[in-house]
Amino acid sequence: MSVEMQLARIIISELTDNQVIYLKEVEGDRQFPIMIGIFEATNIDRRVKQDYVPPRPLTHDLIVSVAESLDATIERVVISDLSEHTYFAQLHLKTRSGESIEVDARPSDAIAVAVTYDPPLPIFVSEDVLSDATGTSIDGGESI
């Protein structure tokens, strides 16, 4: 089971290599941070704050273009696993013939792809990951 999330905050600091994005439940109060790199944080921040069009396509634009060139549609982002403090994600694509394809991605790259679209693609987090990341279960109780 996955929970729909939204990008809640982006914290960019020039004093550290790691930047932080916060994801928050669309229909709830749980939220959690993900540490990301400066390039991804800057790209995400530009896309959500303004109608930013880069002078040349960025990596995330390239991913969207490749999918479109292959007659596939990126439908959503899923953060599916958390292992040793590292999150794992996939881009979920659908081909013109209806085939579903999952492509492994870093969460930061997947979210940067999601915000390339207008409106942004939906972001989902598996319930297990959300419970582990927030220390709570879907009913709001503490997880063990």
Coordinates of C-alpha atoms in Angstrom, one line a residue:
M1 CA 0.0 0.0 0.0
S2 CA 1.3 3.4 -0.9
V3 CA 0.5 6.9 0.5
E4 CA 0.3 10.0 -1.6
M5 CA 2.7 12.6 -0.5
Q6 CA 3.5 16.2 -1.6
L7 CA 6.6 18.2 -1.5
A8 CA 6.3 20.3 1.6
R9 CA 9.6 22.1 2.0
I10 CA 13.0 22.5 0.4
I11 CA 15.9 23.6 2.6
I12 CA 19.0 24.7 0.7
S13 CA 22.2 25.6 2.6
E14 CA 25.4 26.7 1.1
L15 CA 27.2 25.6 4.3
T16 CA 26.7 21.8 3.6
D17 CA 26.8 19.4 0.7
N18 CA 23.5 17.8 1.8
Q19 CA 20.2 19.6 1.2
V20 CA 16.9 18.6 2.6
I21 CA 13.4 18.1 1.1
Y22 CA 10.4 17.3 3.2
L23 CA 7.5 15.1 2.0
K24 CA 4.2 15.4 3.7
E25 CA 1.1 13.2 3.5
V26 CA -1.6 14.7 1.2
E27 CA -4.4 13.4 3.5
G28 CA -2.6 13.3 6.8
D29 CA 0.0 14.9 9.0
R30 CA 3.0 12.6 8.7
Q31 CA 6.1 14.1 7.0
F32 CA 9.8 13.2 6.8
P33 CA 13.0 14.6 5.4
I34 CA 15.2 13.2 2.6
M35 CA 18.8 14.4 2.3
I36 CA 19.7 15.2 -1.4
G37 CA 22.4 16.9 -3.4
I38 CA 22.7 20.6 -4.2
F39 CA 22.0 20.1 -8.0
E40 CA 18.8 18.2 -7.4
A41 CA 17.7 20.6 -4.6
T42 CA 18.3 23.6 -6.8
N43 CA 16.5 22.1 -9.8
I44 CA 13.5 21.1 -7.6
D45 CA 13.4 24.5 -6.0
R46 CA 13.5 26.4 -9.3
R47 CA 10.7 24.3 -10.8
V48 CA 8.3 24.7 -7.9
K49 CA 9.0 28.4 -7.2
Q50 CA 8.8 29.8 -10.8
D51 CA 8.2 29.1 -14.4
Y52 CA 11.8 28.1 -14.8
V53 CA 12.9 27.0 -18.3
P54 CA 16.6 26.1 -18.4
P55 CA 18.6 27.4 -21.4
R56 CA 19.5 23.8 -22.2
P57 CA 17.7 20.6 -21.1
L58 CA 18.8 19.4 -17.7
T59 CA 19.2 15.7 -16.8
H60 CA 15.6 15.5 -15.6
D61 CA 14.3 17.1 -18.8
L62 CA 16.3 14.5 -20.7
I63 CA 14.6 11.7 -18.8
V64 CA 11.2 13.1 -19.7
S65 CA 12.2 13.5 -23.3
V66 CA 13.5 10.0 -23.6
A67 CA 10.3 8.6 -22.1
E68 CA 8.2 10.7 -24.6
S69 CA 10.4 9.6 -27.5
L70 CA 9.8 6.0 -26.6
D71 CA 6.0 6.6 -26.5
A72 CA 5.9 6.1 -22.8
T73 CA 4.3 8.3 -20.1
I74 CA 5.8 8.8 -16.7
E75 CA 2.8 8.4 -14.4
R76 CA 4.1 8.7 -10.9
V77 CA 7.0 8.5 -8.5
V78 CA 7.1 5.8 -5.8
I79 CA 9.6 5.8 -2.9
S80 CA 9.5 2.1 -2.2
D81 CA 12.3 1.2 0.2
L82 CA 14.4 2.4 3.0
S83 CA 17.6 0.5 3.9
E84 CA 20.4 1.6 6.1
H85 CA 19.2 5.3 6.0
T86 CA 19.0 5.2 2.2
Y87 CA 15.8 5.7 0.3
F88 CA 15.0 3.9 -3.0
A89 CA 12.5 5.0 -5.6
Q90 CA 11.1 4.2 -9.0
L91 CA 9.6 6.1 -11.9
H92 CA 6.4 4.3 -13.0
L93 CA 5.9 4.5 -16.8
K94 CA 3.2 3.3 -19.1
T95 CA 3.9 2.5 -22.7
R96 CA 1.5 3.3 -25.6
S97 CA 0.7 -0.5 -25.7
G98 CA -0.3 -0.4 -22.0
E99 CA 2.8 -2.1 -20.6
S100 CA 3.9 -0.9 -17.1
I101 CA 7.6 -0.3 -16.6
E102 CA 9.4 0.6 -13.3
V103 CA 12.7 2.3 -13.6
D104 CA 15.0 2.5 -10.5
A105 CA 15.9 6.1 -9.5
R106 CA 17.3 8.0 -6.6
P107 CA 14.4 9.7 -4.8
S108 CA 15.9 13.1 -5.5
D109 CA 16.1 12.5 -9.2
A110 CA 12.6 11.0 -9.3
I111 CA 11.1 14.0 -7.5
A112 CA 13.0 16.4 -9.8
V113 CA 11.4 14.5 -12.7
A114 CA 8.0 14.8 -11.0
V115 CA 8.3 18.6 -10.7
T116 CA 9.3 18.9 -14.3
Y117 CA 5.7 18.4 -15.2
D118 CA 2.9 20.9 -14.8
P119 CA 1.1 19.9 -12.7
P120 CA 3.8 17.8 -10.9
L121 CA 3.4 14.0 -11.1
P122 CA 2.0 12.3 -8.0
I123 CA 4.6 11.1 -5.4
F124 CA 3.8 8.0 -3.4
V125 CA 5.6 6.4 -0.5
S126 CA 5.1 2.9 0.6
E127 CA 3.4 2.6 4.0
D128 CA 6.4 0.6 5.3
V129 CA 8.8 3.3 4.3
L130 CA 6.6 6.0 5.7
S131 CA 6.2 4.2 9.0
D132 CA 9.9 3.6 9.3
A133 CA 10.7 7.2 8.3
T134 CA 8.2 8.8 10.7
G135 CA 8.2 6.3 13.5
T136 CA 4.4 6.0 13.3
S137 CA 1.9 3.8 11.6
I138 CA -1.1 4.7 9.4
D139 CA -3.4 5.0 12.5
G140 CA -1.0 7.5 14.1
G141 CA 0.3 5.1 16.7
E142 CA 4.0 4.4 17.4
S143 CA 5.5 1.7 15.2
I144 CA 7.6 -0.9 16.9

